[in-house]
Amino acid sequence: MAFEYKLPPSLQKRLEGLQAQTDSIGRSAATVTVFDDCVLKVSPITAENRNALQMLSWLQERLPVPKILYQEDRDGINYLLMSRASGRMACDPLLMEDPLQLTRSLADALQTLWRVDITGCPCRQFLEHKLSLATKFVEAGECDMEDAEPGTYGPGGFRDPEHLLSWLVDNKPEETPVLSHGDFCLPNVFFRDGQVSGYIDLDHCGIGDPYQDIALCYRSLNHNFNGKYGHFPGYDPKMLFQALGMEPDMDRIRYYILLDELF
């Protein structure tokens, strides 16, 4: 959804003369402008970007996340200037050409998240919270059925978002508390020399279940390798689970992918 804004004078002065380009990879309502060494994210003030600010602050010495360089709320708009993540996005073609190494790097990035001591973490992202948010989106008619995964709606699937939400409420899986990124898709993770060098877009980060991240990572890998966002040979969906050293619970993966259809 497009929105109008005017940069605060102090921020405008800070950015004068810098070369910029608009980042069109993300799917959020925010306007993201990328400079040589910083990133400006402008968006309507929401509970989600309040969450992101809290998590960015809390994670500064715990994980490689952007540093907050400038932040201001003005006339219902949040202006956030951050340091630019180093390395390459996980969906960079150079990384996609080696699916085995990429899945190993992603598995390590997931496990690095889950090893963080969550004592004192300011944000909770358990299913009770997520389903409450999903209910608001469904009631407001903000869930896009056209952009859903094939089979989500229609014959063999759900009638509509209300039907999906009801099923999600009735079929909540058990949760194991860890630090969850919340939107662990390939564009939101950066690597340098095979090691995670940045986590970005922390709007849904907080204490949650590891399958929240496993599910969206799995879906993102499939989309990036099967032709939806690109096509690279040699990828097997089992690679991620092999790298994680686990036997996946596909029902839980399906649950969290379905939950994401309402956001």
PDB file of C-alpha atoms in Angstrom:
ATOM      1  CA  MET A   1       0.000   0.000   0.000  1.00  0.00           C
ATOM      2  CA  ALA A   2       1.506   3.330  -1.068  1.00  0.00           C
ATOM      3  CA  PHE A   3       1.777   6.127   1.488  1.00  0.00           C
ATOM      4  CA  GLU A   4       3.106   9.664   1.418  1.00  0.00           C
ATOM      5  CA  TYR A   5       5.873  10.953   3.647  1.00  0.00           C
ATOM      6  CA  LYS A   6       8.427  13.723   3.930  1.00  0.00           C
ATOM      7  CA  LEU A   7      11.800  13.062   5.516  1.00  0.00           C
ATOM      8  CA  PRO A   8      12.429  14.872   8.823  1.00  0.00           C
ATOM      9  CA  PRO A   9      14.882  17.741   8.200  1.00  0.00           C
ATOM     10  CA  SER A  10      17.641  16.245  10.355  1.00  0.00           C
ATOM     11  CA  LEU A  11      17.412  12.932   8.501  1.00  0.00           C
ATOM     12  CA  GLN A  12      17.281  14.616   5.113  1.00  0.00           C
ATOM     13  CA  LYS A  13      20.442  16.546   5.965  1.00  0.00           C
ATOM     14  CA  ARG A  14      22.183  13.360   7.068  1.00  0.00           C
ATOM     15  CA  LEU A  15      21.431  11.661   3.753  1.00  0.00           C
ATOM     16  CA  GLU A  16      22.328  14.572   1.468  1.00  0.00           C
ATOM     17  CA  GLY A  17      24.674  13.609  -1.347  1.00  0.00           C
ATOM     18  CA  LEU A  18      24.455   9.858  -0.753  1.00  0.00           C
ATOM     19  CA  GLN A  19      23.812   7.580  -3.713  1.00  0.00           C
ATOM     20  CA  ALA A  20      20.622   5.589  -3.230  1.00  0.00           C
ATOM     21  CA  GLN A  21      18.646   2.793  -4.775  1.00  0.00           C
ATOM     22  CA  THR A  22      15.224   1.396  -3.870  1.00  0.00           C
ATOM     23  CA  ASP A  23      15.096  -2.160  -2.586  1.00  0.00           C
ATOM     24  CA  SER A  24      12.198  -3.950  -4.279  1.00  0.00           C
ATOM     25  CA  ILE A  25      12.940  -7.487  -3.035  1.00  0.00           C
ATOM     26  CA  GLY A  26      10.953  -7.333   0.174  1.00  0.00           C
ATOM     27  CA  ARG A  27       7.179  -7.740   0.285  1.00  0.00           C
ATOM     28  CA  SER A  28       6.318  -5.470   3.214  1.00  0.00           C
ATOM     29  CA  ALA A  29       4.489  -2.141   3.023  1.00  0.00           C
ATOM     30  CA  ALA A  30       7.687  -0.306   3.946  1.00  0.00           C
ATOM     31  CA  THR A  31       9.721   1.814   1.547  1.00  0.00           C
ATOM     32  CA  VAL A  32      13.353   0.667   1.746  1.00  0.00           C
ATOM     33  CA  THR A  33      16.175   2.786   0.347  1.00  0.00           C
ATOM     34  CA  VAL A  34      19.691   1.347   0.215  1.00  0.00           C
ATOM     35  CA  PHE A  35      22.801   3.532   0.438  1.00  0.00           C
ATOM     36  CA  ASP A  36      26.464   2.495   0.328  1.00  0.00           C
ATOM     37  CA  ASP A  37      26.741   1.855   4.059  1.00  0.00           C
ATOM     38  CA  CYS A  38      23.235   2.312   5.447  1.00  0.00           C
ATOM     39  CA  VAL A  39      19.585   1.471   4.807  1.00  0.00           C
ATOM     40  CA  LEU A  40      16.538   3.682   5.354  1.00  0.00           C
ATOM     41  CA  LYS A  41      13.241   1.974   6.122  1.00  0.00           C
ATOM     42  CA  VAL A  42      10.123   4.157   6.131  1.00  0.00           C
ATOM     43  CA  SER A  43       6.771   2.677   7.109  1.00  0.00           C
ATOM     44  CA  PRO A  44       3.512   3.496   8.864  1.00  0.00           C
ATOM     45  CA  ILE A  45       3.875   2.996  12.621  1.00  0.00           C
ATOM     46  CA  THR A  46       2.699  -0.520  13.497  1.00  0.00           C
ATOM     47  CA  ALA A  47       3.082  -3.010  16.322  1.00  0.00           C
ATOM     48  CA  GLU A  48       5.409  -4.927  14.012  1.00  0.00           C
ATOM     49  CA  ASN A  49       7.964  -2.147  13.567  1.00  0.00           C
ATOM     50  CA  ARG A  50       7.778  -1.397  17.290  1.00  0.00           C
ATOM     51  CA  ASN A  51       8.711  -5.059  17.762  1.00  0.00           C
ATOM     52  CA  ALA A  52      11.579  -4.737  15.287  1.00  0.00           C
ATOM     53  CA  LEU A  53      13.028  -1.730  17.125  1.00  0.00           C
ATOM     54  CA  GLN A  54      12.947  -3.531  20.458  1.00  0.00           C
ATOM     55  CA  MET A  55      14.599  -6.618  19.008  1.00  0.00           C
ATOM     56  CA  LEU A  56      17.241  -4.634  17.124  1.00  0.00           C
ATOM     57  CA  SER A  57      18.212  -2.938  20.373  1.00  0.00           C
ATOM     58  CA  TRP A  58      18.205  -6.149  22.414  1.00  0.00           C
ATOM     59  CA  LEU A  59      20.202  -8.155  19.872  1.00  0.00           C
ATOM     60  CA  GLN A  60      22.998  -5.625  19.299  1.00  0.00           C
ATOM     61  CA  GLU A  61      25.626  -7.592  21.221  1.00  0.00           C
ATOM     62  CA  ARG A  62      24.053 -10.998  20.669  1.00  0.00           C
ATOM     63  CA  LEU A  63      23.739 -11.431  16.898  1.00  0.00           C
ATOM     64  CA  PRO A  64      24.909  -9.688  13.711  1.00  0.00           C
ATOM     65  CA  VAL A  65      21.956  -7.343  13.244  1.00  0.00           C
ATOM     66  CA  PRO A  66      21.910  -3.773  11.857  1.00  0.00           C
ATOM     67  CA  LYS A  67      22.890  -0.927  14.140  1.00  0.00           C
ATOM     68  CA  ILE A  68      20.284   1.787  14.661  1.00  0.00           C
ATOM     69  CA  LEU A  69      21.745   5.039  13.308  1.00  0.00           C
ATOM     70  CA  TYR A  70      18.614   7.199  13.451  1.00  0.00           C
ATOM     71  CA  GLN A  71      15.022   6.609  14.489  1.00  0.00           C
ATOM     72  CA  GLU A  72      12.062   8.962  14.608  1.00  0.00           C
ATOM     73  CA  ASP A  73       8.275   8.736  14.629  1.00  0.00           C
ATOM     74  CA  ARG A  74       6.518  11.628  12.929  1.00  0.00           C
ATOM     75  CA  ASP A  75       2.904  12.028  11.809  1.00  0.00           C
ATOM     76  CA  GLY A  76       2.207   8.302  11.992  1.00  0.00           C
ATOM     77  CA  ILE A  77       5.335   7.341  10.061  1.00  0.00           C
ATOM     78  CA  ASN A  78       8.402   5.539  11.407  1.00  0.00           C
ATOM     79  CA  TYR A  79      11.800   6.520   9.986  1.00  0.00           C
ATOM     80  CA  LEU A  80      14.543   4.020  10.721  1.00  0.00           C
ATOM     81  CA  LEU A  81      18.100   4.408   9.439  1.00  0.00           C
ATOM     82  CA  MET A  82      20.290   1.363  10.006  1.00  0.00           C
ATOM     83  CA  SER A  83      23.740   0.165   9.130  1.00  0.00           C
ATOM     84  CA  ARG A  84      23.814  -2.016   6.017  1.00  0.00           C
ATOM     85  CA  ALA A  85      24.239  -5.756   6.487  1.00  0.00           C
ATOM     86  CA  SER A  86      27.558  -7.069   5.209  1.00  0.00           C
ATOM     87  CA  GLY A  87      27.952 -10.044   2.898  1.00  0.00           C
ATOM     88  CA  ARG A  88      25.450 -11.437   0.406  1.00  0.00           C
ATOM     89  CA  MET A  89      21.760 -12.246   0.721  1.00  0.00           C
ATOM     90  CA  ALA A  90      21.123 -15.971   0.909  1.00  0.00           C
ATOM     91  CA  CYS A  91      19.266 -15.667  -2.419  1.00  0.00           C
ATOM     92  CA  ASP A  92      22.306 -14.188  -4.187  1.00  0.00           C
ATOM     93  CA  PRO A  93      22.969 -16.200  -7.385  1.00  0.00           C
ATOM     94  CA  LEU A  94      26.553 -16.881  -6.309  1.00  0.00           C
ATOM     95  CA  LEU A  95      25.279 -18.646  -3.184  1.00  0.00           C
ATOM     96  CA  MET A  96      22.376 -20.340  -4.950  1.00  0.00           C
ATOM     97  CA  GLU A  97      24.805 -22.048  -7.320  1.00  0.00           C
ATOM     98  CA  ASP A  98      26.041 -24.205  -4.426  1.00  0.00           C
ATOM     99  CA  PRO A  99      22.846 -25.531  -2.785  1.00  0.00           C
ATOM    100  CA  LEU A 100      24.681 -27.924  -0.473  1.00  0.00           C
ATOM    101  CA  GLN A 101      26.820 -25.169   1.044  1.00  0.00           C
ATOM    102  CA  LEU A 102      23.873 -22.764   1.137  1.00  0.00           C
ATOM    103  CA  THR A 103      21.667 -25.164   3.087  1.00  0.00           C
ATOM    104  CA  ARG A 104      24.524 -25.847   5.498  1.00  0.00           C
ATOM    105  CA  SER A 105      24.992 -22.105   6.023  1.00  0.00           C
ATOM    106  CA  LEU A 106      21.262 -21.600   6.557  1.00  0.00           C
ATOM    107  CA  ALA A 107      21.149 -24.460   9.050  1.00  0.00           C
ATOM    108  CA  ASP A 108      24.005 -22.851  10.974  1.00  0.00           C
ATOM    109  CA  ALA A 109      22.206 -19.472  10.904  1.00  0.00           C
ATOM    110  CA  LEU A 110      19.071 -21.104  12.309  1.00  0.00           C
ATOM    111  CA  GLN A 111      20.962 -22.889  15.055  1.00  0.00           C
ATOM    112  CA  THR A 112      22.814 -19.666  15.907  1.00  0.00           C
ATOM    113  CA  LEU A 113      19.442 -18.022  16.542  1.00  0.00           C
ATOM    114  CA  TRP A 114      18.233 -20.879  18.707  1.00  0.00           C
ATOM    115  CA  ARG A 115      21.407 -20.846  20.846  1.00  0.00           C
ATOM    116  CA  VAL A 116      20.763 -17.266  22.005  1.00  0.00           C
ATOM    117  CA  ASP A 117      19.871 -17.070  25.695  1.00  0.00           C
ATOM    118  CA  ILE A 118      16.285 -15.761  25.637  1.00  0.00           C
ATOM    119  CA  THR A 119      16.360 -14.546  29.243  1.00  0.00           C
ATOM    120  CA  GLY A 120      15.127 -10.957  29.156  1.00  0.00           C
ATOM    121  CA  CYS A 121      14.012 -11.046  25.527  1.00  0.00           C
ATOM    122  CA  PRO A 122      11.468  -8.204  25.232  1.00  0.00           C
ATOM    123  CA  CYS A 123       9.165  -9.737  22.601  1.00  0.00           C
ATOM    124  CA  ARG A 124       6.966 -12.829  22.529  1.00  0.00           C
ATOM    125  CA  GLN A 125       5.910 -14.438  19.268  1.00  0.00           C
ATOM    126  CA  PHE A 126       4.031 -17.506  20.430  1.00  0.00           C
ATOM    127  CA  LEU A 127       1.008 -18.790  18.528  1.00  0.00           C
ATOM    128  CA  GLU A 128      -1.437 -17.068  20.868  1.00  0.00           C
ATOM    129  CA  HIS A 129       0.030 -13.717  19.808  1.00  0.00           C
ATOM    130  CA  LYS A 130       0.314 -14.629  16.125  1.00  0.00           C
ATOM    131  CA  LEU A 131      -3.239 -15.941  15.913  1.00  0.00           C
ATOM    132  CA  SER A 132      -4.509 -12.785  17.608  1.00  0.00           C
ATOM    133  CA  LEU A 133      -2.789 -10.687  14.930  1.00  0.00           C
ATOM    134  CA  ALA A 134      -4.045 -13.012  12.203  1.00  0.00           C
ATOM    135  CA  THR A 135      -7.589 -12.572  13.495  1.00  0.00           C
ATOM    136  CA  LYS A 136      -7.295  -8.794  13.094  1.00  0.00           C
ATOM    137  CA  PHE A 137      -6.016  -9.163   9.519  1.00  0.00           C
ATOM    138  CA  VAL A 138      -8.790 -11.612   8.611  1.00  0.00           C
ATOM    139  CA  GLU A 139     -11.507  -9.408  10.138  1.00  0.00           C
ATOM    140  CA  ALA A 140     -10.123  -6.396   8.253  1.00  0.00           C
ATOM    141  CA  GLY A 141     -10.153  -8.327   4.963  1.00  0.00           C
ATOM    142  CA  GLU A 142      -6.406  -7.879   4.528  1.00  0.00           C
ATOM    143  CA  CYS A 143      -5.472 -11.485   3.625  1.00  0.00           C
ATOM    144  CA  ASP A 144      -4.585 -11.950  -0.047  1.00  0.00           C
ATOM    145  CA  MET A 145      -6.024 -15.224  -1.351  1.00  0.00           C
ATOM    146  CA  GLU A 146      -4.531 -14.686  -4.816  1.00  0.00           C
ATOM    147  CA  ASP A 147      -0.956 -14.718  -3.502  1.00  0.00           C
ATOM    148  CA  ALA A 148      -1.379 -17.857  -1.401  1.00  0.00           C
ATOM    149  CA  GLU A 149       0.526 -21.079  -1.913  1.00  0.00           C
ATOM    150  CA  PRO A 150      -1.146 -23.317  -4.512  1.00  0.00           C
ATOM    151  CA  GLY A 151      -3.774 -25.532  -2.890  1.00  0.00           C
ATOM    152  CA  THR A 152      -4.288 -23.327   0.164  1.00  0.00           C
ATOM    153  CA  TYR A 153      -7.733 -22.240  -1.001  1.00  0.00           C
ATOM    154  CA  GLY A 154     -10.264 -23.907  -3.263  1.00  0.00           C
ATOM    155  CA  PRO A 155     -10.936 -27.603  -3.931  1.00  0.00           C
ATOM    156  CA  GLY A 156      -9.110 -29.708  -1.356  1.00  0.00           C
ATOM    157  CA  GLY A 157      -8.091 -26.597   0.588  1.00  0.00           C
ATOM    158  CA  PHE A 158      -9.798 -23.935   2.688  1.00  0.00           C
ATOM    159  CA  ARG A 159     -12.854 -21.941   1.621  1.00  0.00           C
ATOM    160  CA  ASP A 160     -11.439 -18.599   2.664  1.00  0.00           C
ATOM    161  CA  PRO A 161      -9.151 -16.958   5.295  1.00  0.00           C
ATOM    162  CA  GLU A 162     -11.852 -17.326   7.961  1.00  0.00           C
ATOM    163  CA  HIS A 163     -11.934 -21.073   7.397  1.00  0.00           C
ATOM    164  CA  LEU A 164      -8.123 -21.264   7.510  1.00  0.00           C
ATOM    165  CA  LEU A 165      -7.958 -19.209  10.714  1.00  0.00           C
ATOM    166  CA  SER A 166     -10.511 -21.482  12.400  1.00  0.00           C
ATOM    167  CA  TRP A 167      -8.440 -24.546  11.472  1.00  0.00           C
ATOM    168  CA  LEU A 168      -5.245 -22.931  12.778  1.00  0.00           C
ATOM    169  CA  VAL A 169      -6.886 -22.105  16.113  1.00  0.00           C
ATOM    170  CA  ASP A 170      -8.154 -25.669  16.477  1.00  0.00           C
ATOM    171  CA  ASN A 171      -4.886 -27.356  15.497  1.00  0.00           C
ATOM    172  CA  LYS A 172      -2.170 -25.473  17.390  1.00  0.00           C
ATOM    173  CA  PRO A 173       0.956 -27.609  17.834  1.00  0.00           C
ATOM    174  CA  GLU A 174       3.051 -27.677  20.997  1.00  0.00           C
ATOM    175  CA  GLU A 175       5.695 -24.940  21.144  1.00  0.00           C
ATOM    176  CA  THR A 176       9.333 -25.030  22.242  1.00  0.00           C
ATOM    177  CA  PRO A 177      10.599 -21.567  23.255  1.00  0.00           C
ATOM    178  CA  VAL A 178      13.684 -20.345  21.387  1.00  0.00           C
ATOM    179  CA  LEU A 179      14.699 -17.094  19.735  1.00  0.00           C
ATOM    180  CA  SER A 180      12.777 -17.053  16.454  1.00  0.00           C
ATOM    181  CA  HIS A 181      13.539 -14.693  13.568  1.00  0.00           C
ATOM    182  CA  GLY A 182       9.885 -14.865  12.546  1.00  0.00           C
ATOM    183  CA  ASP A 183      10.411 -14.340   8.812  1.00  0.00           C
ATOM    184  CA  PHE A 184      13.403 -16.528   8.010  1.00  0.00           C
ATOM    185  CA  CYS A 185      13.301 -16.164   4.218  1.00  0.00           C
ATOM    186  CA  LEU A 186      16.424 -16.074   2.057  1.00  0.00           C
ATOM    187  CA  PRO A 187      16.423 -12.259   1.476  1.00  0.00           C
ATOM    188  CA  ASN A 188      16.476 -11.706   5.257  1.00  0.00           C
ATOM    189  CA  VAL A 189      19.740 -13.555   5.971  1.00  0.00           C
ATOM    190  CA  PHE A 190      23.241 -12.544   4.843  1.00  0.00           C
ATOM    191  CA  PHE A 191      26.413 -14.611   4.590  1.00  0.00           C
ATOM    192  CA  ARG A 192      30.108 -13.917   4.188  1.00  0.00           C
ATOM    193  CA  ASP A 193      32.579 -16.762   3.663  1.00  0.00           C
ATOM    194  CA  GLY A 194      29.883 -19.287   4.530  1.00  0.00           C
ATOM    195  CA  GLN A 195      29.129 -17.690   7.924  1.00  0.00           C
ATOM    196  CA  VAL A 196      26.038 -15.698   8.820  1.00  0.00           C
ATOM    197  CA  SER A 197      26.874 -11.987   8.706  1.00  0.00           C
ATOM    198  CA  GLY A 198      23.457 -10.391   9.109  1.00  0.00           C
ATOM    199  CA  TYR A 199      19.830 -10.914  10.077  1.00  0.00           C
ATOM    200  CA  ILE A 200      17.402  -8.239   8.859  1.00  0.00           C
ATOM    201  CA  ASP A 201      13.636  -7.522   8.953  1.00  0.00           C
ATOM    202  CA  LEU A 202      12.952  -8.399  12.579  1.00  0.00           C
ATOM    203  CA  ASP A 203       9.302  -7.320  12.659  1.00  0.00           C
ATOM    204  CA  HIS A 204       8.228 -10.769  13.889  1.00  0.00           C
ATOM    205  CA  CYS A 205      11.338 -11.672  15.878  1.00  0.00           C
ATOM    206  CA  GLY A 206      11.049 -12.794  19.484  1.00  0.00           C
ATOM    207  CA  ILE A 207      10.537 -15.895  21.577  1.00  0.00           C
ATOM    208  CA  GLY A 208       8.720 -18.475  19.481  1.00  0.00           C
ATOM    209  CA  ASP A 209       8.928 -22.005  18.162  1.00  0.00           C
ATOM    210  CA  PRO A 210      11.849 -23.185  15.963  1.00  0.00           C
ATOM    211  CA  TYR A 211       9.407 -24.543  13.379  1.00  0.00           C
ATOM    212  CA  GLN A 212       8.333 -20.978  12.609  1.00  0.00           C
ATOM    213  CA  ASP A 213      11.791 -20.477  11.109  1.00  0.00           C
ATOM    214  CA  ILE A 214      12.252 -23.990   9.719  1.00  0.00           C
ATOM    215  CA  ALA A 215       8.958 -23.770   7.823  1.00  0.00           C
ATOM    216  CA  LEU A 216       9.593 -20.394   6.197  1.00  0.00           C
ATOM    217  CA  CYS A 217      13.205 -21.277   5.389  1.00  0.00           C
ATOM    218  CA  TYR A 218      12.026 -24.509   3.762  1.00  0.00           C
ATOM    219  CA  ARG A 219       9.373 -22.667   1.743  1.00  0.00           C
ATOM    220  CA  SER A 220      11.797 -19.930   0.726  1.00  0.00           C
ATOM    221  CA  LEU A 221      14.394 -22.450  -0.438  1.00  0.00           C
ATOM    222  CA  ASN A 222      11.794 -24.244  -2.528  1.00  0.00           C
ATOM    223  CA  HIS A 223      10.599 -20.986  -4.097  1.00  0.00           C
ATOM    224  CA  ASN A 224      14.126 -19.864  -4.908  1.00  0.00           C
ATOM    225  CA  PHE A 225      15.160 -23.171  -6.432  1.00  0.00           C
ATOM    226  CA  ASN A 226      11.986 -24.339  -8.188  1.00  0.00           C
ATOM    227  CA  GLY A 227      11.606 -21.419 -10.574  1.00  0.00           C
ATOM    228  CA  LYS A 228       9.275 -19.043  -8.697  1.00  0.00           C
ATOM    229  CA  TYR A 229      12.113 -16.611  -7.963  1.00  0.00           C
ATOM    230  CA  GLY A 230      14.914 -18.315  -9.888  1.00  0.00           C
ATOM    231  CA  HIS A 231      16.047 -21.691 -11.100  1.00  0.00           C
ATOM    232  CA  PHE A 232      19.228 -23.454  -9.998  1.00  0.00           C
ATOM    233  CA  PRO A 233      19.890 -27.191 -10.410  1.00  0.00           C
ATOM    234  CA  GLY A 234      21.106 -29.589  -7.740  1.00  0.00           C
ATOM    235  CA  TYR A 235      18.786 -28.681  -4.867  1.00  0.00           C
ATOM    236  CA  ASP A 236      16.950 -31.353  -2.879  1.00  0.00           C
ATOM    237  CA  PRO A 237      14.389 -30.196  -0.270  1.00  0.00           C
ATOM    238  CA  LYS A 238      15.823 -32.766   2.148  1.00  0.00           C
ATOM    239  CA  MET A 239      19.154 -30.896   2.215  1.00  0.00           C
ATOM    240  CA  LEU A 240      17.998 -28.434   4.868  1.00  0.00           C
ATOM    241  CA  PHE A 241      16.879 -31.167   7.256  1.00  0.00           C
ATOM    242  CA  GLN A 242      20.075 -33.145   6.671  1.00  0.00           C
ATOM    243  CA  ALA A 243      22.107 -30.026   7.493  1.00  0.00           C
ATOM    244  CA  LEU A 244      20.036 -29.509  10.653  1.00  0.00           C
ATOM    245  CA  GLY A 245      20.522 -33.172  11.608  1.00  0.00           C
ATOM    246  CA  MET A 246      16.808 -33.717  12.134  1.00  0.00           C
ATOM    247  CA  GLU A 247      13.833 -35.709  10.923  1.00  0.00           C
ATOM    248  CA  PRO A 248      11.297 -32.997  10.039  1.00  0.00           C
ATOM    249  CA  ASP A 249       7.745 -32.866  11.325  1.00  0.00           C
ATOM    250  CA  MET A 250       6.035 -31.993   8.037  1.00  0.00           C
ATOM    251  CA  ASP A 251       2.700 -31.379   9.750  1.00  0.00           C
ATOM    252  CA  ARG A 252       4.252 -28.605  11.840  1.00  0.00           C
ATOM    253  CA  ILE A 253       5.981 -27.196   8.770  1.00  0.00           C
ATOM    254  CA  ARG A 254       2.651 -27.134   6.947  1.00  0.00           C
ATOM    255  CA  TYR A 255       0.993 -25.455   9.943  1.00  0.00           C
ATOM    256  CA  TYR A 256       3.455 -22.540  10.040  1.00  0.00           C
ATOM    257  CA  ILE A 257       3.368 -22.095   6.259  1.00  0.00           C
ATOM    258  CA  LEU A 258      -0.426 -21.939   6.413  1.00  0.00           C
ATOM    259  CA  LEU A 259      -0.252 -19.479   9.313  1.00  0.00           C
ATOM    260  CA  ASP A 260       1.952 -17.194   7.219  1.00  0.00           C
ATOM    261  CA  GLU A 261      -0.758 -17.024   4.546  1.00  0.00           C
ATOM    262  CA  LEU A 262      -2.695 -14.727   6.890  1.00  0.00           C
ATOM    263  CA  PHE A 263       0.143 -12.172   7.198  1.00  0.00           C
TER     264      PHE A 263
END
